[in-house]
Coordinates of C-alpha atoms in Angstrom, one line a residue:
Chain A
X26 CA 94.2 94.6 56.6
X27 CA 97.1 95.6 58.4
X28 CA 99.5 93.2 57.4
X29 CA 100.5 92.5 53.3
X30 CA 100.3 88.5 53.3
X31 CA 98.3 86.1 55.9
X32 CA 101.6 84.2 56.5
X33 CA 102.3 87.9 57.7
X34 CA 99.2 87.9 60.3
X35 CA 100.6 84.3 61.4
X36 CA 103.6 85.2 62.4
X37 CA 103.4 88.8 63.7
X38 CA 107.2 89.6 63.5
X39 CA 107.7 87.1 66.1
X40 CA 104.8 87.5 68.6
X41 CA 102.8 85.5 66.7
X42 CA 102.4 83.1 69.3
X43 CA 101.3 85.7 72.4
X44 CA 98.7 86.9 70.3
X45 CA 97.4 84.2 69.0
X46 CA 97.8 82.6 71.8
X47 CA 95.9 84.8 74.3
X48 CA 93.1 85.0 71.7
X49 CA 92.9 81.3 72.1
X50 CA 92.8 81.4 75.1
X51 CA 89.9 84.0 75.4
X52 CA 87.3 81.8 72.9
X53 CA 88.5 78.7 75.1
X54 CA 87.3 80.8 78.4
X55 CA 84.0 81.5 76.5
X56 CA 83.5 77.6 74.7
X57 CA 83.7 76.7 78.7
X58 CA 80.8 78.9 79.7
X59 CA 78.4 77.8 77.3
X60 CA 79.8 73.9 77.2
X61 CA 79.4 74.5 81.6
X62 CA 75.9 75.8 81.2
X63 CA 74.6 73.2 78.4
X64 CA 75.8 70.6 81.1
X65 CA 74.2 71.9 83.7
X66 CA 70.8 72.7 81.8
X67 CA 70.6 69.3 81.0
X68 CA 71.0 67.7 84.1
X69 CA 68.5 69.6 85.4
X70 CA 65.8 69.2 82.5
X71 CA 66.8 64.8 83.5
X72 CA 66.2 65.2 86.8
X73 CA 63.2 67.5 86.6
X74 CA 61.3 64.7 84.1
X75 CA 62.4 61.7 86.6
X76 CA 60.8 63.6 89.6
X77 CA 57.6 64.1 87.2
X78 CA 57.6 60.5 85.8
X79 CA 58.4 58.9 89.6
X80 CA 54.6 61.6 90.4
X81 CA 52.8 60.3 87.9
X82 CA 53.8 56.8 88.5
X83 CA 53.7 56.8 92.1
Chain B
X146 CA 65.0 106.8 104.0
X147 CA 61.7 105.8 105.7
X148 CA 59.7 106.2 102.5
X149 CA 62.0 104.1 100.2
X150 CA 60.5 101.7 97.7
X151 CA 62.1 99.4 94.9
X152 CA 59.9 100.0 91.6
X153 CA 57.5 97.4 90.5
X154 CA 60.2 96.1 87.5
X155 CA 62.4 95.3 90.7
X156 CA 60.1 93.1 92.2
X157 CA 59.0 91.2 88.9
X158 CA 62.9 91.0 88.3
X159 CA 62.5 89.0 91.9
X160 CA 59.9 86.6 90.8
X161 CA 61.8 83.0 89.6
X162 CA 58.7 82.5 87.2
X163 CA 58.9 86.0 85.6
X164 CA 62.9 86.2 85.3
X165 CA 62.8 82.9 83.9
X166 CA 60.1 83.8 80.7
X167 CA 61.5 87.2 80.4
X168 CA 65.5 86.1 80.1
X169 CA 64.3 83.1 77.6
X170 CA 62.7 85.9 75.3
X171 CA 66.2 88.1 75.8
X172 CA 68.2 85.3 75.2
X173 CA 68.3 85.1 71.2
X174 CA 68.8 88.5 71.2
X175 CA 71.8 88.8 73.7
X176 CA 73.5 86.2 72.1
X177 CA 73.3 88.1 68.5
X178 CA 74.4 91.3 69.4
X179 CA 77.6 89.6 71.7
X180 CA 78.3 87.1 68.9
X181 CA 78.3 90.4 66.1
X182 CA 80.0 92.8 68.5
X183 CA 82.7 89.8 69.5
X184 CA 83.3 88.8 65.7
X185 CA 84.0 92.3 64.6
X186 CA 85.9 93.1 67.9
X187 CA 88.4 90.3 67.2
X188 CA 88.7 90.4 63.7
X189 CA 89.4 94.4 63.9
X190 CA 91.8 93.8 67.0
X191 CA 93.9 91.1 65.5
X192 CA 94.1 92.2 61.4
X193 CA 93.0 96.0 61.4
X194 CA 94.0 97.3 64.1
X195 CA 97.9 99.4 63.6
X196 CA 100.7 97.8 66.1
X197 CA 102.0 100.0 68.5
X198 CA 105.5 102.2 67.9
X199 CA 107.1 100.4 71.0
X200 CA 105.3 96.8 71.6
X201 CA 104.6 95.5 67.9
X202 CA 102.2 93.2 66.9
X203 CA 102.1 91.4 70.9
X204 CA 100.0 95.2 71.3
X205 CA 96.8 93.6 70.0
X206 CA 96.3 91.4 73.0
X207 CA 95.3 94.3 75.0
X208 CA 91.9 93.6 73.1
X209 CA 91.4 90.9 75.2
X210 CA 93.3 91.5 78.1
X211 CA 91.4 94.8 79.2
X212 CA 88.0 93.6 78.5
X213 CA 88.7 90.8 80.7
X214 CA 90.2 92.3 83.2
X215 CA 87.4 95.2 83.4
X216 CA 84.6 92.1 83.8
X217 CA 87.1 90.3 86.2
X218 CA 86.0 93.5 88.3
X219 CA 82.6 94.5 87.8
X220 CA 81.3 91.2 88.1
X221 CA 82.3 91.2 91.3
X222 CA 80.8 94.4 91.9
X223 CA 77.7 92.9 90.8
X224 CA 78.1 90.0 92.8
X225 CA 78.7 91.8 96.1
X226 CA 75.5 94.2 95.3
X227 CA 73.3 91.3 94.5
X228 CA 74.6 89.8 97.5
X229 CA 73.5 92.8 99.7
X230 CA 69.9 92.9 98.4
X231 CA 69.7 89.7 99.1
X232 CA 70.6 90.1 102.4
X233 CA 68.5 93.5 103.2
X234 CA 65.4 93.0 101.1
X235 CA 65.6 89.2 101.6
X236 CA 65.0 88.6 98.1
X237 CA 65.8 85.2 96.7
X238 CA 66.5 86.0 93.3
X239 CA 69.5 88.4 94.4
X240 CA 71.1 85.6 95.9
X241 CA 70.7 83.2 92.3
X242 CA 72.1 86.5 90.3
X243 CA 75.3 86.4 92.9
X244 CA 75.7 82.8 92.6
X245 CA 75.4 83.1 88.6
X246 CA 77.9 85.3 88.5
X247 CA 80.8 83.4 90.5
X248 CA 81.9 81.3 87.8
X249 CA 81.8 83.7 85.0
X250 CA 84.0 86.3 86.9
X251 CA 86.3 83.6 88.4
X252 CA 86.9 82.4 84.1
X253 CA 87.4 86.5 83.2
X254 CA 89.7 87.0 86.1
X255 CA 91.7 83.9 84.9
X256 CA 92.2 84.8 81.0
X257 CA 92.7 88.6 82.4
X258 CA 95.7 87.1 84.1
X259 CA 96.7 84.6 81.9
X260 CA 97.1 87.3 78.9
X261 CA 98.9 89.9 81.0
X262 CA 101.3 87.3 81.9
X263 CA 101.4 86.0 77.9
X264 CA 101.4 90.4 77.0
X265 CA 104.2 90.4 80.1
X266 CA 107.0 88.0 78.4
X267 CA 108.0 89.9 75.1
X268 CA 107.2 93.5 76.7
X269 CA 108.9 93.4 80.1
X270 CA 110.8 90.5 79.7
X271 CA 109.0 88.4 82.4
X272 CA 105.7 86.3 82.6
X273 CA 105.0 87.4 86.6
X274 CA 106.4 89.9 89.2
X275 CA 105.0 90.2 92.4
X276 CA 103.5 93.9 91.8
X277 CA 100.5 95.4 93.4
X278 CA 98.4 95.3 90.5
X279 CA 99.3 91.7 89.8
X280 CA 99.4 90.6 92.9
X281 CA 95.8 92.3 94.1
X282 CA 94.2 90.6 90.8
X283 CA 95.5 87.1 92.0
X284 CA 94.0 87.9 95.1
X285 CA 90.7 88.7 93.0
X286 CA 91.0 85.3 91.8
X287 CA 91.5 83.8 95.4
X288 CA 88.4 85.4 96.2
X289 CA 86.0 84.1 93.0
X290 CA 87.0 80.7 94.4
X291 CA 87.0 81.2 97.7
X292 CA 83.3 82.0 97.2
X293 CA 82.9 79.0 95.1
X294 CA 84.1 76.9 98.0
X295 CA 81.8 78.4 100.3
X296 CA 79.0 77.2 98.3
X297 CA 80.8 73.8 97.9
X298 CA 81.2 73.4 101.8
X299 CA 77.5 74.8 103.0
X300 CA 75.1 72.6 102.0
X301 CA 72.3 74.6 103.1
X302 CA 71.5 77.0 100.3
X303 CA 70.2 79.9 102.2
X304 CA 72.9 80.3 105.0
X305 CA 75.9 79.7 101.7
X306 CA 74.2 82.1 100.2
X307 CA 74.3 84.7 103.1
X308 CA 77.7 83.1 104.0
X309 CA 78.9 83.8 100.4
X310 CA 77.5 87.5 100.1
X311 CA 79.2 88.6 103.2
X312 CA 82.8 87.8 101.7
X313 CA 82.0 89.5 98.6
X314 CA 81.1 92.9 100.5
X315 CA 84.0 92.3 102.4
X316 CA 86.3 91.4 99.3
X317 CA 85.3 94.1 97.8
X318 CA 88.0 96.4 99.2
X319 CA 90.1 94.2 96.9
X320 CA 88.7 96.2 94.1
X321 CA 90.3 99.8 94.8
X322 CA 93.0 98.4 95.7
X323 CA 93.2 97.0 92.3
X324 CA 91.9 99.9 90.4
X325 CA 94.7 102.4 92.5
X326 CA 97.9 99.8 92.9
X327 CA 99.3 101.3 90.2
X328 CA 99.2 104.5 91.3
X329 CA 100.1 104.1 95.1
X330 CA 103.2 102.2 94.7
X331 CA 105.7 101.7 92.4
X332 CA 105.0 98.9 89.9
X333 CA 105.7 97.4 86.7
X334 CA 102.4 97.4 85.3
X335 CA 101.5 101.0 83.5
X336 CA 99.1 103.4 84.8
X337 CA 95.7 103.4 83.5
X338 CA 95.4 104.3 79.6
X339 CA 91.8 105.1 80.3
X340 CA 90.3 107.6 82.5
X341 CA 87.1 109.3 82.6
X342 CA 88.8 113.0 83.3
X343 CA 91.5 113.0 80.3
X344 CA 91.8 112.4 76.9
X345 CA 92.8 108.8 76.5
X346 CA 96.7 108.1 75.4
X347 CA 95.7 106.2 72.5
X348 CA 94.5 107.4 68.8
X349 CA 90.7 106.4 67.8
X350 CA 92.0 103.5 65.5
X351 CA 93.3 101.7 68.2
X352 CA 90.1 102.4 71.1
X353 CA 87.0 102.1 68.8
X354 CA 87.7 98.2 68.5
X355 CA 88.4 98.3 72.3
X356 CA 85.4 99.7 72.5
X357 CA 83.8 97.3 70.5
X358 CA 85.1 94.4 72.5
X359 CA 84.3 95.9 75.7
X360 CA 80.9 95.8 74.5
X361 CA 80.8 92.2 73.1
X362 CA 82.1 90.9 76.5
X363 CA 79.5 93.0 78.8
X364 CA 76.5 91.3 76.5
X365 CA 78.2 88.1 76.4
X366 CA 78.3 88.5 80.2
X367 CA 74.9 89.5 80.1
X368 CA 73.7 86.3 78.2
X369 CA 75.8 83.9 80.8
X370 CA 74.3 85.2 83.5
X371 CA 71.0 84.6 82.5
X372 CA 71.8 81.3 81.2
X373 CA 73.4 80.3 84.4
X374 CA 70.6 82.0 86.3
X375 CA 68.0 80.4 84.2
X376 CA 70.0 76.7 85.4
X377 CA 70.0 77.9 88.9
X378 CA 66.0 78.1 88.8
X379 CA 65.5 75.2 87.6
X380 CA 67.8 73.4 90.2
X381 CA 65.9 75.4 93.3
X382 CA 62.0 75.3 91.6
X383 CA 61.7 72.1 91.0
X384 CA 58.5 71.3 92.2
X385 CA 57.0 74.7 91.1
X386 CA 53.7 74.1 89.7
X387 CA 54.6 76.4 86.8
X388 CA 57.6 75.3 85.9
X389 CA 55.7 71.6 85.7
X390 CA 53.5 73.0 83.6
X391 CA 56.2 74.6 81.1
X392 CA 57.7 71.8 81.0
X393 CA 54.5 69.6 79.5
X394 CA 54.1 71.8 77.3
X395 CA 57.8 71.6 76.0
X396 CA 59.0 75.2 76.6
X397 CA 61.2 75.1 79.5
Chain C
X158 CA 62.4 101.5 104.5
X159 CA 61.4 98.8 106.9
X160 CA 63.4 99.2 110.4
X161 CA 64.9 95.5 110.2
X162 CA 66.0 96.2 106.6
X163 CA 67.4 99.8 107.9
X164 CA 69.3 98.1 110.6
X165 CA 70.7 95.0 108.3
X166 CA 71.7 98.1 105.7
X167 CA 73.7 99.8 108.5
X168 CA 75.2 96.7 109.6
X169 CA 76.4 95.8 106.1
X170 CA 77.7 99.2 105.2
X171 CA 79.7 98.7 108.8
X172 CA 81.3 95.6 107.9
X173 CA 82.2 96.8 104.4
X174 CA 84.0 100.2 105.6
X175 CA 84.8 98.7 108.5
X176 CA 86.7 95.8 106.5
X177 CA 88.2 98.4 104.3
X178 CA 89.5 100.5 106.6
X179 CA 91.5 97.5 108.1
X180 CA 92.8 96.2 105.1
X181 CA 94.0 99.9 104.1
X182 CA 95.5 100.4 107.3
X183 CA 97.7 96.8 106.9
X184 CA 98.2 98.2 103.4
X185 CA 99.7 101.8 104.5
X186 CA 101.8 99.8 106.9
X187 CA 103.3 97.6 104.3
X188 CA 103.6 100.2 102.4
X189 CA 107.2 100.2 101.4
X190 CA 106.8 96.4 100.8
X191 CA 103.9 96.8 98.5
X192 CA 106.6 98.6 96.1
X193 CA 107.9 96.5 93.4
X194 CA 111.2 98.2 93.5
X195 CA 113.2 101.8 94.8
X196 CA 113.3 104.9 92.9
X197 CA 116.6 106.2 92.6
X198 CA 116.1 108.6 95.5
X199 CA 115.1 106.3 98.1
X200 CA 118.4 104.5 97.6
X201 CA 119.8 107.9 97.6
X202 CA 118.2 108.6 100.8
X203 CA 119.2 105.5 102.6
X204 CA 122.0 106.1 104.9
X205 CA 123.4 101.6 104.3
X206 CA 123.6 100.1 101.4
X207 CA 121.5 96.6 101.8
X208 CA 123.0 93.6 101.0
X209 CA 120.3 91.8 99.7
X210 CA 119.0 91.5 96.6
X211 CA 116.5 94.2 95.6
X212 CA 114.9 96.0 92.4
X213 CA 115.5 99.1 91.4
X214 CA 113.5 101.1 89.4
X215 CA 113.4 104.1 86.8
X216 CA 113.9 106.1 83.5
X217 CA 116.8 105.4 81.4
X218 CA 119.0 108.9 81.0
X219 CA 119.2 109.4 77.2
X220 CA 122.3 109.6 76.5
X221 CA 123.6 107.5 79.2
X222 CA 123.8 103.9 77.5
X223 CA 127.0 102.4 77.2
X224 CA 128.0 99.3 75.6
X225 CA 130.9 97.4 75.7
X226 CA 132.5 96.6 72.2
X227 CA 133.4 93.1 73.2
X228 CA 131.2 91.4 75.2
X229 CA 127.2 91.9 76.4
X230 CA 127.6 94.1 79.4
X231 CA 125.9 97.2 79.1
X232 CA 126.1 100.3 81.7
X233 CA 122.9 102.8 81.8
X234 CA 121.8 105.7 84.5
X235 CA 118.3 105.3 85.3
X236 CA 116.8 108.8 87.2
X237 CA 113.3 109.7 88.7
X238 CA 114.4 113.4 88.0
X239 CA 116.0 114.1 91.4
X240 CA 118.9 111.2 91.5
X241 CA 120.3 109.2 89.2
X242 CA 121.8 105.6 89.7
X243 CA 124.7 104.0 87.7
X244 CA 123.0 100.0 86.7
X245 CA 125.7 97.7 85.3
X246 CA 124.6 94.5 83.6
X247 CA 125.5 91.0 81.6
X248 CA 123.5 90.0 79.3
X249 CA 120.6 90.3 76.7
X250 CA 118.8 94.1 77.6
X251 CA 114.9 93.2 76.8
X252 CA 113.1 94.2 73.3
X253 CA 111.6 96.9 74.9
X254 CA 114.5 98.6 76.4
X255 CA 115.2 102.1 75.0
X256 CA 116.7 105.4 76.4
X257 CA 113.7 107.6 78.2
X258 CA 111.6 104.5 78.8
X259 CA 111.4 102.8 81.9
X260 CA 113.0 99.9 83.9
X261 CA 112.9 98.0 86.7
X262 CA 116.5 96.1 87.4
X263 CA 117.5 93.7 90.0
X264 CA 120.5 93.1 91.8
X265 CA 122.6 94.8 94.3
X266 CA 124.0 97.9 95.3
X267 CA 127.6 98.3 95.6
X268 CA 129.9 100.2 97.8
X269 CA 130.0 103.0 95.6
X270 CA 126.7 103.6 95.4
X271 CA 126.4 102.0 91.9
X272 CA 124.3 99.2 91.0
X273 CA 124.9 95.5 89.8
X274 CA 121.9 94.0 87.9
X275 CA 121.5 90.2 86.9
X276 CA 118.1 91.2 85.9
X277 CA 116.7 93.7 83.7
X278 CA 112.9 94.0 82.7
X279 CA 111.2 96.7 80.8
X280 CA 108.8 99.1 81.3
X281 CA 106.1 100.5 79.2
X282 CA 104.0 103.7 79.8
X283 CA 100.4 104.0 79.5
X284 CA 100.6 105.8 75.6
X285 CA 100.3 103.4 72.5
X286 CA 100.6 105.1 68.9
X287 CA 100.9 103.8 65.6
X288 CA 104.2 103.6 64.4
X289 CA 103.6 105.9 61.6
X290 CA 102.2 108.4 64.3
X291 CA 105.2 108.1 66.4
X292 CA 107.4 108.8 63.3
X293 CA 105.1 111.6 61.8
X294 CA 105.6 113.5 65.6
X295 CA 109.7 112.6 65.2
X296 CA 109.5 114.2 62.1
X297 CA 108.3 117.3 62.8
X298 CA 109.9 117.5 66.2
X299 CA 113.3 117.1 64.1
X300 CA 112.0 119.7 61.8
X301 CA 111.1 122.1 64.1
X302 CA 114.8 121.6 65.9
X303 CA 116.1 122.3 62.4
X304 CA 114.2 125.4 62.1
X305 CA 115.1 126.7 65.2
X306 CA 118.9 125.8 64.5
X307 CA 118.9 127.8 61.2
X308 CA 117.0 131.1 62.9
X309 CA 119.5 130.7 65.8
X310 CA 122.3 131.3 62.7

């Protein structure tokens, strides 16, 4: 590792914040996509087995 | 010209039945190779890597800040090109690849800014100037959402879809403008560490996990799209006798 | 290729260079807007001194940084290699700043042709290097200079 202690990786001689903070940010922006997609996915798959159940009834 | 044909892979690529099969057997294996390639990237980038002589420590965001910022781009490429053989070849797939890609380029364009700004305040001093480079990715942003509105406001699928293709071949001017700001006018943000004629200006401990990132993000990029394309099929084959039948059968 | 699908080829490839070329031309003309700030020889060049506010922008001299022993304010020459420019400023100079590294300064130009910052921001060039690197190459660079002091004996 780079740094000696993992307090040392925390802080980053001050830029601790900006860095861990825009790699936050970057596994936000990809928890989004998937959480975006799983949403979608199943709305879909809910609508597709009421338009089947509403054929088979009707 | 006259003679031109797209190749048979092309045309299955087109079918909504085959794309759908084929990206579910991809799928597990895309998400692997991103999740390995994204783990290591990160943990290299933000632990292993050595700062840099001038920045510090606030260096290692460029491992997320330049993989971003190369998708921000080349999904819009994509975008504009699925758009076009959409509109040429009339193929409907085309236009459910350009719509996949929308939101995924509009979130990389927004993280790509959202770090340079974060990278911006303890190297220049500032989170924003109104410099080409800057400026022309905001305007890339602007465009990822004015496409998303276009979809919003046309209800009819096909003509937002031809609607929406036509601003992305037309926004895509943004993207040289982009690439060159920094080098036709003066601006704050540096020239390109990266070129394909020269050497880069960076030692291989700091550009292999680059690398490695920018490889993560382009399969992760890979898997959205075929996730979200995957979605958009279902939303537009509903009543598709085979995707009926994959449903019954508990594979969709 | 199927005439229709020629035509709708041509037609795109139109609008695309034909978009470009207008949004370069509005770009060429805004040229000198586009810029975030002026080298030291455009000021140099310009027969009045604005009185706005505007950003200036270049390498600081080595050698050139003065600071006061009493108080923050700070005089540097910043150069593009043709013309230099005097830049006064108040205050706290960025982490960044350092003698033969960029900056781009804001404020406005005086009568005498020097300039009065309230801003200063720093900028980096496109090399990174590890630290140890950048000493390793100081170094040697000092031990060459040594060298070629003692042969110049």
């Amino acid at each position: 590792m780079y740094f000696q202690s993992f307090m040392q990786a925390f802080h980053m001689n001050g830029h601790g914040v900006y860095v861990w903070g825009c790699y936050g940010l970057f596994l936000l922006m990809i928890a989004w996509n998937f959480w975006r997609i799983r949403k979608q996915r199943q709305l879909q798959l809910r609508r597709l087995l009421q338009v089947r159940s509403r054929q088979e009834n009707g | 010209m006259a003679h031109f044909k797209l190749p048979r892979w092309f045309h299955q690529l087109g079918s909504p039945k085959w794309f759908y099969q084929f990206a579910g057997l991809l799928q597990p294996w895309l998400a692997l190779i991103s999740l390995v390639l994204l783990f290591w990237g990160i943990m290299w980038g933000l632990l292993y890597a050595p700062a840099d002589y001038q920045q510090g420590n606030s260096f290692r965001i460029i491992y997320v800040h330049v993989p971003t910022a190369i998708l921000s781009q080349s999904i819009f490429m994509m975008l504009a090109v699925a758009g076009a053989i959409g509109l040429i070849w009339k193929i409907k797939m085309a236009f459910i690849v350009a719509r996949a890609c929308v939101p995924i380029g509009a979130s990389m364009t927004v993280i790509a800014l959202l770090t340079g700004a974060i990278w911006g305040k303890p190297t220049w001093g500032t989170f924003w100037q109104w410099d080409a480079r800057l400026t022309s990715t905001l305007v890339l942003l602007f465009l990822y959402l004015g496409i998303l509105a276009l979809y919003q406001a046309i209800s009819d699928r096909q003509i937002a879809a031809r609607a929406t293709a036509i601003l992305s071949l037309v926004g895509l001017v943004n993207l040289p403008v982009i690439k060159y700001s920094v080098d036709w006018w003066h601006t704050i943000h540096q020239p390109a560490t990266f070129t394909l004629t020269q050497k880069p200006n960076m030692p291989a401990e700091m550009y292999l996990p680059l690398i490695v990132m920018v490889s993560g993000i382009y399969a992760l990029f890979v898997l959205l799209l075929l996730l979200r394309t995957r979605n958009e099929i279902l939303a537009q084959e509903g009543r598709s006798g085979w995707l009926t039948k994959l449903l019954q059968e508990g594979h969709a | 290729m199927h005439l229709k699908r020629k035509r709708k080829l041509q037609q795109l490839l139109l609008l695309t260079v034909g978009s470009g070329l207008i949004i370069g031309l509005i770009l060429y003309a805004l040229s000198e807007n586009i810029n975030l700030f002026f080298s030291p020889s455009e000021i140099a060049s310009r027969k009045a001194y604005p009185v706005q506010r505007i950003k200036v922008g270049g390498m600081v001299r080595e050698g050139s940084l003065e600071r006061a022993n009493d108080s923050l304010q700070v005089s540097f020459m910043i150069t593009d290699y043709q013309h230099d420019l005097v830049v006064y400023y108040d205050g706290i100079l960025p982490d960044l700043f350092r003698e033969g590294q960029g900056i781009v300064a804001q404020g406005q130009l005086q009568a005498d042709g020097a300039f009065v910052a309230d801003q200063v921001l720093a900028k980096h060039d496109e090399n990174y290097m590890p630290p140890e690197v950048s000493d390793a190459i100081e170094q040697a660079s000092a031990a060459a200079n040594a060298t070629t002091e003692q042969t110049d004996l």
